[in-house]
Amino acid sequence: MNKVIIFSAPSGSGKTTVVKHLLAVRGEKLGFSISATTRKPREGEVHGREYYFLEEADFREKIREGAFLEHEEVYQGILYGTLHSEVSRLWSEGKAVLFDVDVVGGVNLKQHFGDQALSVFLRPPSVDVLMERLRKRSTEVEHQMRERLEKATFELQFESRYDVTVVNDDLQETFRRCEALVDGFLSKP
Ligand code: ADP
Ligand code: 5GP
């Protein structure tokens, strides 16, 4: 059966860190679904690797074409979307698809894929820790940080809609737990 694994979490919980780790240690079985976004690349991000960075007009054209499985204005004025073509590309390579999407997108993808999907909610140990991690990462200016924190508080309410929760406290422990979840899910018929 073709499978997908969805990682969602409030911004700053450690999703990107965990997803990158899983791709490094399970890359033969898992492929990353590269989303499209209208956000500008951060330093070190490459078009076609982390995201497809699109102008808003091009993104909207893709919506009209029906290219997205789901899409959302995750932050004010910034669009993100999962492309159908990513899922078919990775399945054709014989890989399970790994998604890093926001919490609402994750619920939508789970609804779409049903039993083909494992949805994992990654949670920070507390909102204070989340704030600390976001500040340390310092990729956002102050007003964007506030928006991300407000959204994080909203997103924490969606935990029960996920198949499983992992509290990201000690990172090595989180890695181990996520590897075990992936292995367990992929080994099921
Ligand atoms: P997200 O993709 O969910 O927004 P990131 O993976 O970018 O989150 O993580 C946010 C910040 O927190 C990064 O600087 C990352 O290195 C750090 N981080 C992630 N997990 C942990 C952890 N378990 N302990 C301490 N710092 C962490
Ligand atoms: P960032 O700007 O930090 O890379 O991502 C912001 C948020 O958008 C994260 O929560 C990330 O998971 C989410 N995101 C990335 N791609 C998609 C997507 O295709 N769909 C949805 N719904 N969210 C996405």
PDB file of C-alpha atoms and ligand atoms in Angstrom:
ATOM      1  CA  MET A   1       0.000   0.000   0.000  1.00  0.00           C
ATOM      2  CA  ASN A   2       1.223   3.525  -0.796  1.00  0.00           C
ATOM      3  CA  LYS A   3       1.684   5.372   2.474  1.00  0.00           C
ATOM      4  CA  VAL A   4       2.163   8.867   3.844  1.00  0.00           C
ATOM      5  CA  ILE A   5       3.439  10.166   7.181  1.00  0.00           C
ATOM      6  CA  ILE A   6       2.333  13.570   8.357  1.00  0.00           C
ATOM      7  CA  PHE A   7       4.337  15.630  10.857  1.00  0.00           C
ATOM      8  CA  SER A   8       2.584  18.670  12.227  1.00  0.00           C
ATOM      9  CA  ALA A   9       3.265  20.984  15.102  1.00  0.00           C
ATOM     10  CA  PRO A  10       3.053  24.590  16.095  1.00  0.00           C
ATOM     11  CA  SER A  11       5.913  26.589  14.582  1.00  0.00           C
ATOM     12  CA  GLY A  12       9.078  26.178  16.638  1.00  0.00           C
ATOM     13  CA  SER A  13       8.204  22.738  18.052  1.00  0.00           C
ATOM     14  CA  GLY A  14      10.960  21.025  16.102  1.00  0.00           C
ATOM     15  CA  LYS A  15       9.178  19.622  13.057  1.00  0.00           C
ATOM     16  CA  THR A  16      11.839  20.605  10.546  1.00  0.00           C
ATOM     17  CA  THR A  17      14.578  19.200  12.786  1.00  0.00           C
ATOM     18  CA  VAL A  18      12.768  15.874  13.156  1.00  0.00           C
ATOM     19  CA  VAL A  19      11.780  15.584   9.499  1.00  0.00           C
ATOM     20  CA  LYS A  20      15.368  16.267   8.384  1.00  0.00           C
ATOM     21  CA  HIS A  21      16.635  13.626  10.782  1.00  0.00           C
ATOM     22  CA  LEU A  22      14.149  11.037   9.511  1.00  0.00           C
ATOM     23  CA  LEU A  23      15.157  11.758   5.914  1.00  0.00           C
ATOM     24  CA  ALA A  24      18.803  11.301   6.879  1.00  0.00           C
ATOM     25  CA  VAL A  25      18.294   7.948   8.615  1.00  0.00           C
ATOM     26  CA  ARG A  26      15.351   6.512   6.611  1.00  0.00           C
ATOM     27  CA  GLY A  27      15.964   8.170   3.222  1.00  0.00           C
ATOM     28  CA  GLU A  28      15.704   4.873   1.379  1.00  0.00           C
ATOM     29  CA  LYS A  29      12.073   4.473   2.501  1.00  0.00           C
ATOM     30  CA  LEU A  30      10.900   8.079   2.870  1.00  0.00           C
ATOM     31  CA  GLY A  31      10.740  11.053   0.511  1.00  0.00           C
ATOM     32  CA  PHE A  32       9.962  14.647   1.451  1.00  0.00           C
ATOM     33  CA  SER A  33       6.936  16.330  -0.082  1.00  0.00           C
ATOM     34  CA  ILE A  34       8.259  19.704  -1.217  1.00  0.00           C
ATOM     35  CA  SER A  35       5.505  22.255  -0.692  1.00  0.00           C
ATOM     36  CA  ALA A  36       4.964  25.429  -2.646  1.00  0.00           C
ATOM     37  CA  THR A  37       5.023  28.747  -0.798  1.00  0.00           C
ATOM     38  CA  THR A  38       4.926  32.463  -1.476  1.00  0.00           C
ATOM     39  CA  ARG A  39       7.298  33.149   1.455  1.00  0.00           C
ATOM     40  CA  LYS A  40      10.774  34.374   0.581  1.00  0.00           C
ATOM     41  CA  PRO A  41      13.605  31.833   1.056  1.00  0.00           C
ATOM     42  CA  ARG A  42      15.549  31.971   4.331  1.00  0.00           C
ATOM     43  CA  GLU A  43      19.295  31.916   4.191  1.00  0.00           C
ATOM     44  CA  GLY A  44      20.449  28.507   2.969  1.00  0.00           C
ATOM     45  CA  GLU A  45      17.071  27.464   1.572  1.00  0.00           C
ATOM     46  CA  VAL A  46      17.060  26.312  -2.036  1.00  0.00           C
ATOM     47  CA  HIS A  47      14.194  26.383  -4.555  1.00  0.00           C
ATOM     48  CA  GLY A  48      13.101  22.792  -5.200  1.00  0.00           C
ATOM     49  CA  ARG A  49      14.728  21.460  -2.016  1.00  0.00           C
ATOM     50  CA  GLU A  50      12.988  22.989   1.034  1.00  0.00           C
ATOM     51  CA  TYR A  51      10.157  24.552  -0.974  1.00  0.00           C
ATOM     52  CA  TYR A  52       9.115  25.637  -4.425  1.00  0.00           C
ATOM     53  CA  PHE A  53       9.272  29.404  -3.875  1.00  0.00           C
ATOM     54  CA  LEU A  54       6.588  30.961  -6.084  1.00  0.00           C
ATOM     55  CA  GLU A  55       5.291  34.444  -6.788  1.00  0.00           C
ATOM     56  CA  GLU A  56       1.728  34.850  -5.545  1.00  0.00           C
ATOM     57  CA  ALA A  57       0.333  35.060  -9.107  1.00  0.00           C
ATOM     58  CA  ASP A  58       1.959  31.724  -9.999  1.00  0.00           C
ATOM     59  CA  PHE A  59       0.678  30.136  -6.790  1.00  0.00           C
ATOM     60  CA  ARG A  60      -2.864  31.329  -7.575  1.00  0.00           C
ATOM     61  CA  GLU A  61      -2.570  29.975 -11.103  1.00  0.00           C
ATOM     62  CA  LYS A  62      -1.708  26.563  -9.653  1.00  0.00           C
ATOM     63  CA  ILE A  63      -4.792  26.757  -7.406  1.00  0.00           C
ATOM     64  CA  ARG A  64      -6.917  27.378 -10.522  1.00  0.00           C
ATOM     65  CA  GLU A  65      -5.282  24.449 -12.299  1.00  0.00           C
ATOM     66  CA  GLY A  66      -6.181  22.161  -9.356  1.00  0.00           C
ATOM     67  CA  ALA A  67      -2.525  21.374  -8.696  1.00  0.00           C
ATOM     68  CA  PHE A  68      -2.903  21.364  -4.882  1.00  0.00           C
ATOM     69  CA  LEU A  69      -4.089  18.591  -2.639  1.00  0.00           C
ATOM     70  CA  GLU A  70      -4.494  21.216   0.079  1.00  0.00           C
ATOM     71  CA  HIS A  71      -3.390  24.806   0.380  1.00  0.00           C
ATOM     72  CA  GLU A  72      -3.675  27.465   3.031  1.00  0.00           C
ATOM     73  CA  GLU A  73      -2.785  30.978   4.014  1.00  0.00           C
ATOM     74  CA  VAL A  74      -0.761  29.719   6.977  1.00  0.00           C
ATOM     75  CA  TYR A  75       0.393  33.214   7.952  1.00  0.00           C
ATOM     76  CA  GLN A  76      -1.145  36.508   6.934  1.00  0.00           C
ATOM     77  CA  GLY A  77      -0.449  37.016   3.247  1.00  0.00           C
ATOM     78  CA  ILE A  78       1.728  33.882   2.957  1.00  0.00           C
ATOM     79  CA  LEU A  79       0.414  30.863   1.076  1.00  0.00           C
ATOM     80  CA  TYR A  80       1.583  27.264   1.434  1.00  0.00           C
ATOM     81  CA  GLY A  81       0.351  24.220  -0.440  1.00  0.00           C
ATOM     82  CA  THR A  82       0.879  20.497  -1.011  1.00  0.00           C
ATOM     83  CA  LEU A  83       1.171  19.518  -4.669  1.00  0.00           C
ATOM     84  CA  HIS A  84      -0.505  16.354  -6.034  1.00  0.00           C
ATOM     85  CA  SER A  85       2.592  15.926  -8.215  1.00  0.00           C
ATOM     86  CA  GLU A  86       4.834  15.475  -5.140  1.00  0.00           C
ATOM     87  CA  VAL A  87       2.806  12.530  -3.881  1.00  0.00           C
ATOM     88  CA  SER A  88       2.820  10.774  -7.271  1.00  0.00           C
ATOM     89  CA  ARG A  89       6.535  11.516  -7.752  1.00  0.00           C
ATOM     90  CA  LEU A  90       7.496   9.908  -4.430  1.00  0.00           C
ATOM     91  CA  TRP A  91       5.127   6.945  -4.696  1.00  0.00           C
ATOM     92  CA  SER A  92       6.490   6.221  -8.168  1.00  0.00           C
ATOM     93  CA  GLU A  93       9.948   6.025  -6.549  1.00  0.00           C
ATOM     94  CA  GLY A  94       8.539   3.410  -4.161  1.00  0.00           C
ATOM     95  CA  LYS A  95       8.808   5.725  -1.147  1.00  0.00           C
ATOM     96  CA  ALA A  96       6.390   6.740   1.564  1.00  0.00           C
ATOM     97  CA  VAL A  97       5.685  10.481   1.545  1.00  0.00           C
ATOM     98  CA  LEU A  98       6.795  12.612   4.489  1.00  0.00           C
ATOM     99  CA  PHE A  99       4.821  15.827   5.021  1.00  0.00           C
ATOM    100  CA  ASP A 100       5.849  18.824   7.123  1.00  0.00           C
ATOM    101  CA  VAL A 101       2.678  20.911   7.196  1.00  0.00           C
ATOM    102  CA  ASP A 102       0.842  23.165   9.611  1.00  0.00           C
ATOM    103  CA  VAL A 103      -1.661  21.698  12.046  1.00  0.00           C
ATOM    104  CA  VAL A 104      -4.805  22.376   9.994  1.00  0.00           C
ATOM    105  CA  GLY A 105      -3.134  21.108   6.802  1.00  0.00           C
ATOM    106  CA  GLY A 106      -2.178  17.938   8.683  1.00  0.00           C
ATOM    107  CA  VAL A 107      -5.765  17.291   9.746  1.00  0.00           C
ATOM    108  CA  ASN A 108      -6.892  17.780   6.116  1.00  0.00           C
ATOM    109  CA  LEU A 109      -4.241  15.415   4.763  1.00  0.00           C
ATOM    110  CA  LYS A 110      -5.165  12.740   7.326  1.00  0.00           C
ATOM    111  CA  GLN A 111      -8.795  13.049   6.316  1.00  0.00           C
ATOM    112  CA  HIS A 112      -7.801  12.677   2.656  1.00  0.00           C
ATOM    113  CA  PHE A 113      -5.501   9.649   3.084  1.00  0.00           C
ATOM    114  CA  GLY A 114      -7.280   7.825   5.954  1.00  0.00           C
ATOM    115  CA  ASP A 115      -5.568   4.547   6.875  1.00  0.00           C
ATOM    116  CA  GLN A 116      -2.820   5.179   4.320  1.00  0.00           C
ATOM    117  CA  ALA A 117      -1.621   7.944   6.643  1.00  0.00           C
ATOM    118  CA  LEU A 118       0.059   8.127  10.037  1.00  0.00           C
ATOM    119  CA  SER A 119      -0.383  11.595  11.530  1.00  0.00           C
ATOM    120  CA  VAL A 120       2.052  12.692  14.229  1.00  0.00           C
ATOM    121  CA  PHE A 121       1.569  15.761  16.397  1.00  0.00           C
ATOM    122  CA  LEU A 122       4.846  17.054  17.716  1.00  0.00           C
ATOM    123  CA  ARG A 123       4.386  19.100  20.877  1.00  0.00           C
ATOM    124  CA  PRO A 124       6.805  21.306  22.767  1.00  0.00           C
ATOM    125  CA  PRO A 125       7.086  20.561  26.512  1.00  0.00           C
ATOM    126  CA  SER A 126       5.517  24.000  27.215  1.00  0.00           C
ATOM    127  CA  VAL A 127       4.656  27.303  25.542  1.00  0.00           C
ATOM    128  CA  ASP A 128       7.620  28.918  27.356  1.00  0.00           C
ATOM    129  CA  VAL A 129      10.016  26.397  25.815  1.00  0.00           C
ATOM    130  CA  LEU A 130       8.439  26.982  22.411  1.00  0.00           C
ATOM    131  CA  MET A 131       8.968  30.739  22.761  1.00  0.00           C
ATOM    132  CA  GLU A 132      12.568  30.176  23.766  1.00  0.00           C
ATOM    133  CA  ARG A 133      13.248  27.949  20.730  1.00  0.00           C
ATOM    134  CA  LEU A 134      11.658  30.418  18.336  1.00  0.00           C
ATOM    135  CA  ARG A 135      13.749  33.244  19.772  1.00  0.00           C
ATOM    136  CA  LYS A 136      16.931  31.204  19.513  1.00  0.00           C
ATOM    137  CA  ARG A 137      16.219  30.288  15.892  1.00  0.00           C
ATOM    138  CA  SER A 138      15.679  34.035  15.256  1.00  0.00           C
ATOM    139  CA  THR A 139      14.479  33.657  11.679  1.00  0.00           C
ATOM    140  CA  GLU A 140      11.504  35.966  12.287  1.00  0.00           C
ATOM    141  CA  VAL A 141      11.281  39.628  13.191  1.00  0.00           C
ATOM    142  CA  GLU A 142       9.396  40.517  16.387  1.00  0.00           C
ATOM    143  CA  HIS A 143       5.893  40.983  14.910  1.00  0.00           C
ATOM    144  CA  GLN A 144       6.181  37.696  12.991  1.00  0.00           C
ATOM    145  CA  MET A 145       7.251  35.987  16.221  1.00  0.00           C
ATOM    146  CA  ARG A 146       4.104  37.258  17.934  1.00  0.00           C
ATOM    147  CA  GLU A 147       1.954  35.961  15.063  1.00  0.00           C
ATOM    148  CA  ARG A 148       3.676  32.575  15.236  1.00  0.00           C
ATOM    149  CA  LEU A 149       3.177  32.368  19.001  1.00  0.00           C
ATOM    150  CA  GLU A 150      -0.510  33.286  18.801  1.00  0.00           C
ATOM    151  CA  LYS A 151      -0.995  30.693  16.104  1.00  0.00           C
ATOM    152  CA  ALA A 152       0.909  28.125  18.162  1.00  0.00           C
ATOM    153  CA  THR A 153      -1.474  28.567  21.092  1.00  0.00           C
ATOM    154  CA  PHE A 154      -4.419  27.998  18.717  1.00  0.00           C
ATOM    155  CA  GLU A 155      -2.745  24.998  17.103  1.00  0.00           C
ATOM    156  CA  LEU A 156      -2.077  23.212  20.391  1.00  0.00           C
ATOM    157  CA  GLN A 157      -5.835  22.554  20.577  1.00  0.00           C
ATOM    158  CA  PHE A 158      -5.711  20.176  17.587  1.00  0.00           C
ATOM    159  CA  GLU A 159      -3.596  17.509  19.250  1.00  0.00           C
ATOM    160  CA  SER A 160      -6.506  15.072  19.719  1.00  0.00           C
ATOM    161  CA  ARG A 161      -7.170  14.980  15.951  1.00  0.00           C
ATOM    162  CA  TYR A 162      -3.824  13.234  15.395  1.00  0.00           C
ATOM    163  CA  ASP A 163      -3.047   9.520  15.520  1.00  0.00           C
ATOM    164  CA  VAL A 164      -0.190  10.035  17.962  1.00  0.00           C
ATOM    165  CA  THR A 165       1.599  12.750  19.964  1.00  0.00           C
ATOM    166  CA  VAL A 166       5.324  13.041  20.555  1.00  0.00           C
ATOM    167  CA  VAL A 167       6.490  15.563  23.154  1.00  0.00           C
ATOM    168  CA  ASN A 168       9.742  17.019  21.858  1.00  0.00           C
ATOM    169  CA  ASP A 169      11.719  17.514  25.053  1.00  0.00           C
ATOM    170  CA  ASP A 170      15.020  15.660  24.741  1.00  0.00           C
ATOM    171  CA  LEU A 171      15.853  15.699  21.028  1.00  0.00           C
ATOM    172  CA  GLN A 172      17.630  12.313  20.907  1.00  0.00           C
ATOM    173  CA  GLU A 173      14.674  10.675  22.631  1.00  0.00           C
ATOM    174  CA  THR A 174      12.316  12.347  20.132  1.00  0.00           C
ATOM    175  CA  PHE A 175      14.409  11.026  17.243  1.00  0.00           C
ATOM    176  CA  ARG A 176      14.267   7.485  18.644  1.00  0.00           C
ATOM    177  CA  ARG A 177      10.534   7.656  19.217  1.00  0.00           C
ATOM    178  CA  CYS A 178       9.832   9.014  15.725  1.00  0.00           C
ATOM    179  CA  GLU A 179      12.062   6.404  14.065  1.00  0.00           C
ATOM    180  CA  ALA A 180      10.156   3.679  15.919  1.00  0.00           C
ATOM    181  CA  LEU A 181       6.786   5.150  14.867  1.00  0.00           C
ATOM    182  CA  VAL A 182       7.864   5.318  11.217  1.00  0.00           C
ATOM    183  CA  ASP A 183       9.284   1.776  11.258  1.00  0.00           C
ATOM    184  CA  GLY A 184       6.153   0.416  12.918  1.00  0.00           C
ATOM    185  CA  PHE A 185       3.796   2.100  10.468  1.00  0.00           C
ATOM    186  CA  LEU A 186       5.777   1.157   7.368  1.00  0.00           C
ATOM    187  CA  SER A 187       6.111  -2.453   8.389  1.00  0.00           C
ATOM    188  CA  LYS A 188       2.332  -2.889   8.636  1.00  0.00           C
ATOM    189  CA  PRO A 189       0.786  -4.508   5.524  1.00  0.00           C
TER     190      PRO A 189
HETATM  191  P1  ADP B   1       9.583  23.945  13.339  1.00  0.00           P
HETATM  192  O1  ADP B   1       9.999  23.347  12.031  1.00  0.00           O
HETATM  193  O2  ADP B   1       8.539  23.123  14.053  1.00  0.00           O
HETATM  194  O3  ADP B   1       9.185  25.379  13.236  1.00  0.00           O
HETATM  195  P2  ADP B   1      12.431  23.763  14.071  1.00  0.00           P
HETATM  196  O4  ADP B   1      12.779  22.355  13.730  1.00  0.00           O
HETATM  197  O5  ADP B   1      12.914  24.852  13.178  1.00  0.00           O
HETATM  198  O6  ADP B   1      10.839  23.911  14.318  1.00  0.00           O
HETATM  199  O7  ADP B   1      12.934  23.994  15.577  1.00  0.00           O
HETATM  200  C1  ADP B   1      12.867  25.286  16.187  1.00  0.00           C
HETATM  201  C2  ADP B   1      14.177  25.545  16.942  1.00  0.00           C
HETATM  202  O8  ADP B   1      14.239  24.693  18.101  1.00  0.00           O
HETATM  203  C3  ADP B   1      15.424  25.239  16.110  1.00  0.00           C
HETATM  204  O9  ADP B   1      16.407  26.210  16.383  1.00  0.00           O
HETATM  205  C4  ADP B   1      15.841  23.844  16.600  1.00  0.00           C
HETATM  206  O10 ADP B   1      17.246  23.654  16.482  1.00  0.00           O
HETATM  207  C5  ADP B   1      15.416  23.872  18.078  1.00  0.00           C
HETATM  208  N1  ADP B   1      15.007  22.550  18.625  1.00  0.00           N
HETATM  209  C6  ADP B   1      14.256  21.592  18.030  1.00  0.00           C
HETATM  210  N2  ADP B   1      14.034  20.542  18.850  1.00  0.00           N
HETATM  211  C7  ADP B   1      14.689  20.831  20.005  1.00  0.00           C
HETATM  212  C8  ADP B   1      14.853  20.130  21.265  1.00  0.00           C
HETATM  213  N3  ADP B   1      14.304  18.926  21.511  1.00  0.00           N
HETATM  214  N4  ADP B   1      15.569  20.735  22.222  1.00  0.00           N
HETATM  215  C9  ADP B   1      16.120  21.960  21.997  1.00  0.00           C
HETATM  216  N5  ADP B   1      16.018  22.685  20.859  1.00  0.00           N
HETATM  217  C10 ADP B   1      15.303  22.126  19.866  1.00  0.00           C
HETATM  218  P1  5GP B   2       7.977  27.907   7.581  1.00  0.00           P
HETATM  219  O1  5GP B   2       7.644  29.246   6.993  1.00  0.00           O
HETATM  220  O2  5GP B   2       8.500  28.012   8.987  1.00  0.00           O
HETATM  221  O3  5GP B   2       8.836  27.053   6.680  1.00  0.00           O
HETATM  222  O4  5GP B   2       6.620  27.087   7.671  1.00  0.00           O
HETATM  223  C1  5GP B   2       5.493  27.667   8.257  1.00  0.00           C
HETATM  224  C2  5GP B   2       4.423  26.635   8.474  1.00  0.00           C
HETATM  225  O5  5GP B   2       3.848  26.245   7.234  1.00  0.00           O
HETATM  226  C3  5GP B   2       4.945  25.351   9.125  1.00  0.00           C
HETATM  227  O6  5GP B   2       4.020  24.991  10.145  1.00  0.00           O
HETATM  228  C4  5GP B   2       4.928  24.376   7.988  1.00  0.00           C
HETATM  229  O7  5GP B   2       4.753  23.058   8.446  1.00  0.00           O
HETATM  230  C5  5GP B   2       3.711  24.851   7.223  1.00  0.00           C
HETATM  231  N1  5GP B   2       3.653  24.335   5.846  1.00  0.00           N
HETATM  232  C6  5GP B   2       4.684  24.092   5.003  1.00  0.00           C
HETATM  233  N2  5GP B   2       4.239  23.588   3.849  1.00  0.00           N
HETATM  234  C7  5GP B   2       2.887  23.492   3.956  1.00  0.00           C
HETATM  235  C8  5GP B   2       1.847  23.013   3.084  1.00  0.00           C
HETATM  236  O8  5GP B   2       2.073  22.568   1.970  1.00  0.00           O
HETATM  237  N3  5GP B   2       0.582  23.070   3.559  1.00  0.00           N
HETATM  238  C9  5GP B   2       0.280  23.556   4.797  1.00  0.00           C
HETATM  239  N4  5GP B   2      -0.994  23.550   5.173  1.00  0.00           N
HETATM  240  N5  5GP B   2       1.223  24.009   5.631  1.00  0.00           N
HETATM  241  C10 5GP B   2       2.503  23.977   5.222  1.00  0.00           C
END
